[in-house]
JSON list of C-alpha atoms in Angstrom, two decimals:
[
{"chain": "S", "resi": 1, "resn": "MET", "atom": "CA", "xyz": [-202.81, -58.11, -8.07]},
{"chain": "S", "resi": 2, "resn": "GLU", "atom": "CA", "xyz": [-203.05, -54.57, -9.05]},
{"chain": "S", "resi": 3, "resn": "SER", "atom": "CA", "xyz": [-199.59, -52.60, -8.94]},
{"chain": "S", "resi": 4, "resn": "ASN", "atom": "CA", "xyz": [-201.12, -49.94, -6.73]},
{"chain": "S", "resi": 5, "resn": "ASN", "atom": "CA", "xyz": [-201.87, -52.50, -3.92]},
{"chain": "S", "resi": 6, "resn": "GLU", "atom": "CA", "xyz": [-199.55, -52.65, -1.05]},
{"chain": "S", "resi": 7, "resn": "LEU", "atom": "CA", "xyz": [-198.40, -56.29, -0.21]},
{"chain": "S", "resi": 8, "resn": "ILE", "atom": "CA", "xyz": [-198.15, -56.95, 3.59]},
{"chain": "S", "resi": 9, "resn": "GLN", "atom": "CA", "xyz": [-196.53, -60.33, 4.36]},
{"chain": "S", "resi": 10, "resn": "ILE", "atom": "CA", "xyz": [-196.88, -61.64, 7.99]},
{"chain": "S", "resi": 11, "resn": "SER", "atom": "CA", "xyz": [-195.16, -64.93, 8.66]},
{"chain": "S", "resi": 12, "resn": "GLU", "atom": "CA", "xyz": [-194.55, -67.11, 11.55]},
{"chain": "S", "resi": 13, "resn": "THR", "atom": "CA", "xyz": [-195.72, -64.51, 14.28]},
{"chain": "S", "resi": 14, "resn": "LYS", "atom": "CA", "xyz": [-198.50, -63.88, 16.51]},
{"chain": "S", "resi": 15, "resn": "LYS", "atom": "CA", "xyz": [-200.50, -60.70, 15.71]},
{"chain": "S", "resi": 16, "resn": "VAL", "atom": "CA", "xyz": [-203.91, -59.21, 16.42]},
{"chain": "S", "resi": 17, "resn": "LEU", "atom": "CA", "xyz": [-205.12, -57.28, 13.42]},
{"chain": "S", "resi": 18, "resn": "GLN", "atom": "CA", "xyz": [-207.81, -54.61, 13.41]},
{"chain": "S", "resi": 19, "resn": "VAL", "atom": "CA", "xyz": [-208.88, -53.82, 9.88]},
{"chain": "S", "resi": 20, "resn": "LYS", "atom": "CA", "xyz": [-211.58, -51.28, 9.24]},
{"chain": "S", "resi": 21, "resn": "ARG", "atom": "CA", "xyz": [-212.95, -49.86, 5.98]},
{"chain": "S", "resi": 22, "resn": "ALA", "atom": "CA", "xyz": [-210.28, -51.76, 3.95]},
{"chain": "S", "resi": 23, "resn": "MET", "atom": "CA", "xyz": [-210.25, -53.65, 0.72]},
{"chain": "S", "resi": 24, "resn": "ILE", "atom": "CA", "xyz": [-208.32, -56.77, 1.25]},
{"chain": "S", "resi": 25, "resn": "ASP", "atom": "CA", "xyz": [-209.62, -58.61, -1.99]},
{"chain": "S", "resi": 26, "resn": "GLY", "atom": "CA", "xyz": [-207.66, -61.38, -3.19]},
{"chain": "S", "resi": 27, "resn": "SER", "atom": "CA", "xyz": [-205.84, -61.98, 0.16]},
{"chain": "S", "resi": 28, "resn": "THR", "atom": "CA", "xyz": [-204.68, -65.50, 1.06]},
{"chain": "S", "resi": 29, "resn": "PHE", "atom": "CA", "xyz": [-204.63, -66.95, 4.66]},
{"chain": "S", "resi": 30, "resn": "GLN", "atom": "CA", "xyz": [-202.74, -70.32, 4.72]},
{"chain": "S", "resi": 31, "resn": "ASP", "atom": "CA", "xyz": [-201.95, -72.52, 7.72]},
{"chain": "S", "resi": 32, "resn": "ILE", "atom": "CA", "xyz": [-203.10, -70.02, 10.33]},
{"chain": "S", "resi": 33, "resn": "SER", "atom": "CA", "xyz": [-204.95, -69.93, 13.69]},
{"chain": "S", "resi": 34, "resn": "ALA", "atom": "CA", "xyz": [-207.90, -67.51, 13.29]},
{"chain": "S", "resi": 35, "resn": "LYS", "atom": "CA", "xyz": [-209.77, -68.34, 16.41]},
{"chain": "S", "resi": 36, "resn": "LYS", "atom": "CA", "xyz": [-212.38, -66.00, 17.72]},
{"chain": "S", "resi": 37, "resn": "ILE", "atom": "CA", "xyz": [-212.16, -63.78, 14.54]},
{"chain": "S", "resi": 38, "resn": "ARG", "atom": "CA", "xyz": [-215.41, -61.55, 14.06]},
{"chain": "S", "resi": 39, "resn": "ILE", "atom": "CA", "xyz": [-216.23, -60.25, 10.59]},
{"chain": "S", "resi": 40, "resn": "THR", "atom": "CA", "xyz": [-219.18, -57.53, 10.31]},
{"chain": "S", "resi": 41, "resn": "ASP", "atom": "CA", "xyz": [-220.42, -55.66, 7.60]},
{"chain": "S", "resi": 42, "resn": "ALA", "atom": "CA", "xyz": [-218.42, -57.33, 4.95]},
{"chain": "S", "resi": 43, "resn": "ASN", "atom": "CA", "xyz": [-218.78, -58.41, 1.33]},
{"chain": "S", "resi": 44, "resn": "LEU", "atom": "CA", "xyz": [-217.54, -61.88, 1.30]},
{"chain": "S", "resi": 45, "resn": "SER", "atom": "CA", "xyz": [-218.60, -62.83, -2.06]},
{"chain": "S", "resi": 46, "resn": "ASP", "atom": "CA", "xyz": [-216.52, -65.75, -3.68]},
{"chain": "S", "resi": 47, "resn": "LEU", "atom": "CA", "xyz": [-215.12, -66.49, -0.18]},
{"chain": "S", "resi": 48, "resn": "GLU", "atom": "CA", "xyz": [-213.45, -70.04, -0.15]},
{"chain": "S", "resi": 49, "resn": "ILE", "atom": "CA", "xyz": [-212.76, -71.66, 3.19]},
{"chain": "S", "resi": 50, "resn": "GLU", "atom": "CA", "xyz": [-211.11, -75.09, 2.72]},
{"chain": "S", "resi": 51, "resn": "GLY", "atom": "CA", "xyz": [-209.64, -77.47, 5.21]},
{"chain": "S", "resi": 52, "resn": "ALA", "atom": "CA", "xyz": [-210.83, -75.26, 8.13]},
{"chain": "S", "resi": 53, "resn": "GLN", "atom": "CA", "xyz": [-212.31, -76.36, 11.62]},
{"chain": "S", "resi": 54, "resn": "ILE", "atom": "CA", "xyz": [-215.34, -74.18, 12.41]},
{"chain": "S", "resi": 55, "resn": "GLY", "atom": "CA", "xyz": [-216.57, -75.93, 15.42]},
{"chain": "S", "resi": 56, "resn": "GLY", "atom": "CA", "xyz": [-218.41, -73.43, 17.59]},
{"chain": "S", "resi": 57, "resn": "ALA", "atom": "CA", "xyz": [-218.82, -70.95, 14.74]},
{"chain": "S", "resi": 58, "resn": "PHE", "atom": "CA", "xyz": [-221.94, -68.62, 14.81]},
{"chain": "S", "resi": 59, "resn": "ILE", "atom": "CA", "xyz": [-222.83, -67.47, 11.19]},
{"chain": "S", "resi": 60, "resn": "HIS", "atom": "CA", "xyz": [-225.83, -65.22, 11.27]},
{"chain": "S", "resi": 61, "resn": "ASN", "atom": "CA", "xyz": [-227.49, -62.49, 9.35]},
{"chain": "S", "resi": 62, "resn": "ILE", "atom": "CA", "xyz": [-225.93, -63.61, 5.95]},
{"chain": "S", "resi": 63, "resn": "GLY", "atom": "CA", "xyz": [-227.53, -62.39, 2.66]},
{"chain": "S", "resi": 64, "resn": "MET", "atom": "CA", "xyz": [-228.50, -59.23, 1.08]},
{"chain": "S", "resi": 65, "resn": "PRO", "atom": "CA", "xyz": [-229.23, -56.31, 3.22]},
{"chain": "S", "resi": 66, "resn": "PRO", "atom": "CA", "xyz": [-232.75, -56.30, 4.75]},
{"chain": "S", "resi": 67, "resn": "GLU", "atom": "CA", "xyz": [-235.40, -53.68, 3.97]},
{"chain": "S", "resi": 68, "resn": "GLY", "atom": "CA", "xyz": [-234.60, -50.56, 5.91]},
{"chain": "S", "resi": 69, "resn": "HIS", "atom": "CA", "xyz": [-230.69, -51.09, 5.55]},
{"chain": "S", "resi": 70, "resn": "PRO", "atom": "CA", "xyz": [-229.06, -48.24, 3.74]},
{"chain": "S", "resi": 71, "resn": "MET", "atom": "CA", "xyz": [-227.69, -50.76, 1.05]},
{"chain": "S", "resi": 72, "resn": "TYR", "atom": "CA", "xyz": [-231.12, -52.43, 0.61]},
{"chain": "S", "resi": 73, "resn": "ASP", "atom": "CA", "xyz": [-231.97, -53.15, -2.89]},
{"chain": "S", "resi": 74, "resn": "PRO", "atom": "CA", "xyz": [-235.37, -54.83, -3.61]},
{"chain": "S", "resi": 75, "resn": "ILE", "atom": "CA", "xyz": [-234.37, -56.54, -6.82]},
{"chain": "S", "resi": 76, "resn": "ALA", "atom": "CA", "xyz": [-230.88, -57.76, -5.68]},
{"chain": "S", "resi": 77, "resn": "ARG", "atom": "CA", "xyz": [-230.58, -61.45, -5.17]},
{"chain": "S", "resi": 78, "resn": "GLN", "atom": "CA", "xyz": [-227.60, -63.32, -3.47]},
{"chain": "S", "resi": 79, "resn": "ARG", "atom": "CA", "xyz": [-225.78, -65.85, -5.70]},
{"chain": "S", "resi": 80, "resn": "PRO", "atom": "CA", "xyz": [-226.06, -69.39, -4.41]},
{"chain": "S", "resi": 81, "resn": "VAL", "atom": "CA", "xyz": [-223.73, -70.73, -1.56]},
{"chain": "S", "resi": 82, "resn": "ARG", "atom": "CA", "xyz": [-222.32, -74.08, -2.00]},
{"chain": "S", "resi": 83, "resn": "PHE", "atom": "CA", "xyz": [-221.16, -76.51, 0.76]},
{"chain": "S", "resi": 84, "resn": "GLU", "atom": "CA", "xyz": [-219.21, -79.70, -0.14]},
{"chain": "S", "resi": 85, "resn": "ASN", "atom": "CA", "xyz": [-217.77, -82.43, 1.97]},
{"chain": "S", "resi": 86, "resn": "CYS", "atom": "CA", "xyz": [-218.60, -80.75, 5.27]},
{"chain": "S", "resi": 87, "resn": "ASP", "atom": "CA", "xyz": [-219.29, -82.26, 8.69]},
{"chain": "S", "resi": 88, "resn": "LEU", "atom": "CA", "xyz": [-222.39, -80.46, 9.91]},
{"chain": "S", "resi": 89, "resn": "ARG", "atom": "CA", "xyz": [-223.48, -83.04, 12.50]},
{"chain": "S", "resi": 90, "resn": "GLU", "atom": "CA", "xyz": [-225.55, -81.83, 15.27]},
{"chain": "S", "resi": 91, "resn": "SER", "atom": "CA", "xyz": [-225.50, -78.29, 13.72]},
{"chain": "S", "resi": 92, "resn": "THR", "atom": "CA", "xyz": [-228.66, -76.09, 13.63]},
{"chain": "S", "resi": 93, "resn": "VAL", "atom": "CA", "xyz": [-230.34, -74.03, 10.86]},
{"chain": "S", "resi": 94, "resn": "THR", "atom": "CA", "xyz": [-232.87, -71.63, 12.14]},
{"chain": "S", "resi": 95, "resn": "ASN", "atom": "CA", "xyz": [-235.03, -69.06, 10.54]},
{"chain": "S", "resi": 96, "resn": "CYS", "atom": "CA", "xyz": [-233.23, -69.46, 7.02]},
{"chain": "S", "resi": 97, "resn": "ASN", "atom": "CA", "xyz": [-234.58, -69.21, 3.69]},
{"chain": "S", "resi": 98, "resn": "LEU", "atom": "CA", "xyz": [-233.84, -72.61, 2.15]},
{"chain": "S", "resi": 99, "resn": "GLU", "atom": "CA", "xyz": [-236.06, -72.19, -0.97]},
{"chain": "S", "resi": 100, "resn": "ASN", "atom": "CA", "xyz": [-234.93, -74.37, -3.83]},
{"chain": "S", "resi": 101, "resn": "LEU", "atom": "CA", "xyz": [-232.07, -75.99, -1.47]},
{"chain": "S", "resi": 102, "resn": "VAL", "atom": "CA", "xyz": [-230.65, -79.14, -3.05]},
{"chain": "S", "resi": 103, "resn": "ILE", "atom": "CA", "xyz": [-229.29, -81.83, -0.73]},
{"chain": "S", "resi": 104, "resn": "ASP", "atom": "CA", "xyz": [-227.53, -84.64, -2.76]},
{"chain": "S", "resi": 105, "resn": "ASP", "atom": "CA", "xyz": [-225.51, -87.70, -1.60]},
{"chain": "S", "resi": 106, "resn": "CYS", "atom": "CA", "xyz": [-225.62, -86.83, 1.95]},
{"chain": "S", "resi": 107, "resn": "ASN", "atom": "CA", "xyz": [-225.98, -88.87, 5.15]},
{"chain": "S", "resi": 108, "resn": "VAL", "atom": "CA", "xyz": [-229.24, -87.46, 6.63]},
{"chain": "S", "resi": 109, "resn": "ASN", "atom": "CA", "xyz": [-229.66, -89.92, 9.49]},
{"chain": "S", "resi": 110, "resn": "GLY", "atom": "CA", "xyz": [-231.43, -87.91, 12.40]},
{"chain": "S", "resi": 111, "resn": "LEU", "atom": "CA", "xyz": [-232.02, -84.96, 10.30]},
{"chain": "S", "resi": 112, "resn": "LYS", "atom": "CA", "xyz": [-235.13, -83.21, 11.53]},
{"chain": "S", "resi": 113, "resn": "ILE", "atom": "CA", "xyz": [-237.18, -80.53, 9.80]},
{"chain": "S", "resi": 114, "resn": "ASN", "atom": "CA", "xyz": [-239.53, -78.61, 12.24]},
{"chain": "S", "resi": 115, "resn": "GLY", "atom": "CA", "xyz": [-239.04, -81.40, 14.71]},
{"chain": "S", "resi": 116, "resn": "ILE", "atom": "CA", "xyz": [-239.92, -84.15, 12.30]},
{"chain": "S", "resi": 117, "resn": "LEU", "atom": "CA", "xyz": [-237.39, -86.76, 11.18]},
{"chain": "S", "resi": 118, "resn": "LEU", "atom": "CA", "xyz": [-236.68, -86.51, 7.57]},
{"chain": "S", "resi": 119, "resn": "ALA", "atom": "CA", "xyz": [-236.91, -90.39, 7.24]},
{"chain": "S", "resi": 120, "resn": "ASP", "atom": "CA", "xyz": [-240.41, -90.30, 8.62]},
{"chain": "S", "resi": 121, "resn": "LEU", "atom": "CA", "xyz": [-241.41, -87.53, 6.14]},
{"chain": "S", "resi": 122, "resn": "LEU", "atom": "CA", "xyz": [-239.96, -89.58, 3.28]},
{"chain": "S", "resi": 123, "resn": "LYS", "atom": "CA", "xyz": [-241.68, -92.64, 4.43]},
{"chain": "S", "resi": 124, "resn": "SER", "atom": "CA", "xyz": [-244.93, -90.77, 4.65]},
{"chain": "S", "resi": 125, "resn": "TYR", "atom": "CA", "xyz": [-244.38, -89.21, 1.21]},
{"chain": "S", "resi": 126, "resn": "LYS", "atom": "CA", "xyz": [-243.78, -92.64, -0.39]},
{"chain": "S", "resi": 127, "resn": "LYS", "atom": "CA", "xyz": [-247.22, -93.82, 0.80]}
]
């Protein structure tokens, strides 16, 4: 942590934080309840979430700024995102760019792509 950064410690209390136009790089949140948190217009590069329950989470409009956005850069590319040991049962992925997505060693029972069971697609492919 840089010497000019102020360290704020919040422990064993209930608080509502409103943080705007702030740099909280390197911050740590451990053993917390963070229900109903909303993060907008944020750079979350290298974010790590571990051991968290995210049922009901709504993650949308993620990636590089689209054309027309003031921060749009036509040559910028987002670094890959990695999911490991996640329970995504009954989740939905809609209107997402999954180009070159790799699914390894996962239970895909019941997984559908555009309404077609993956198992059926694989059977058809093998024929």
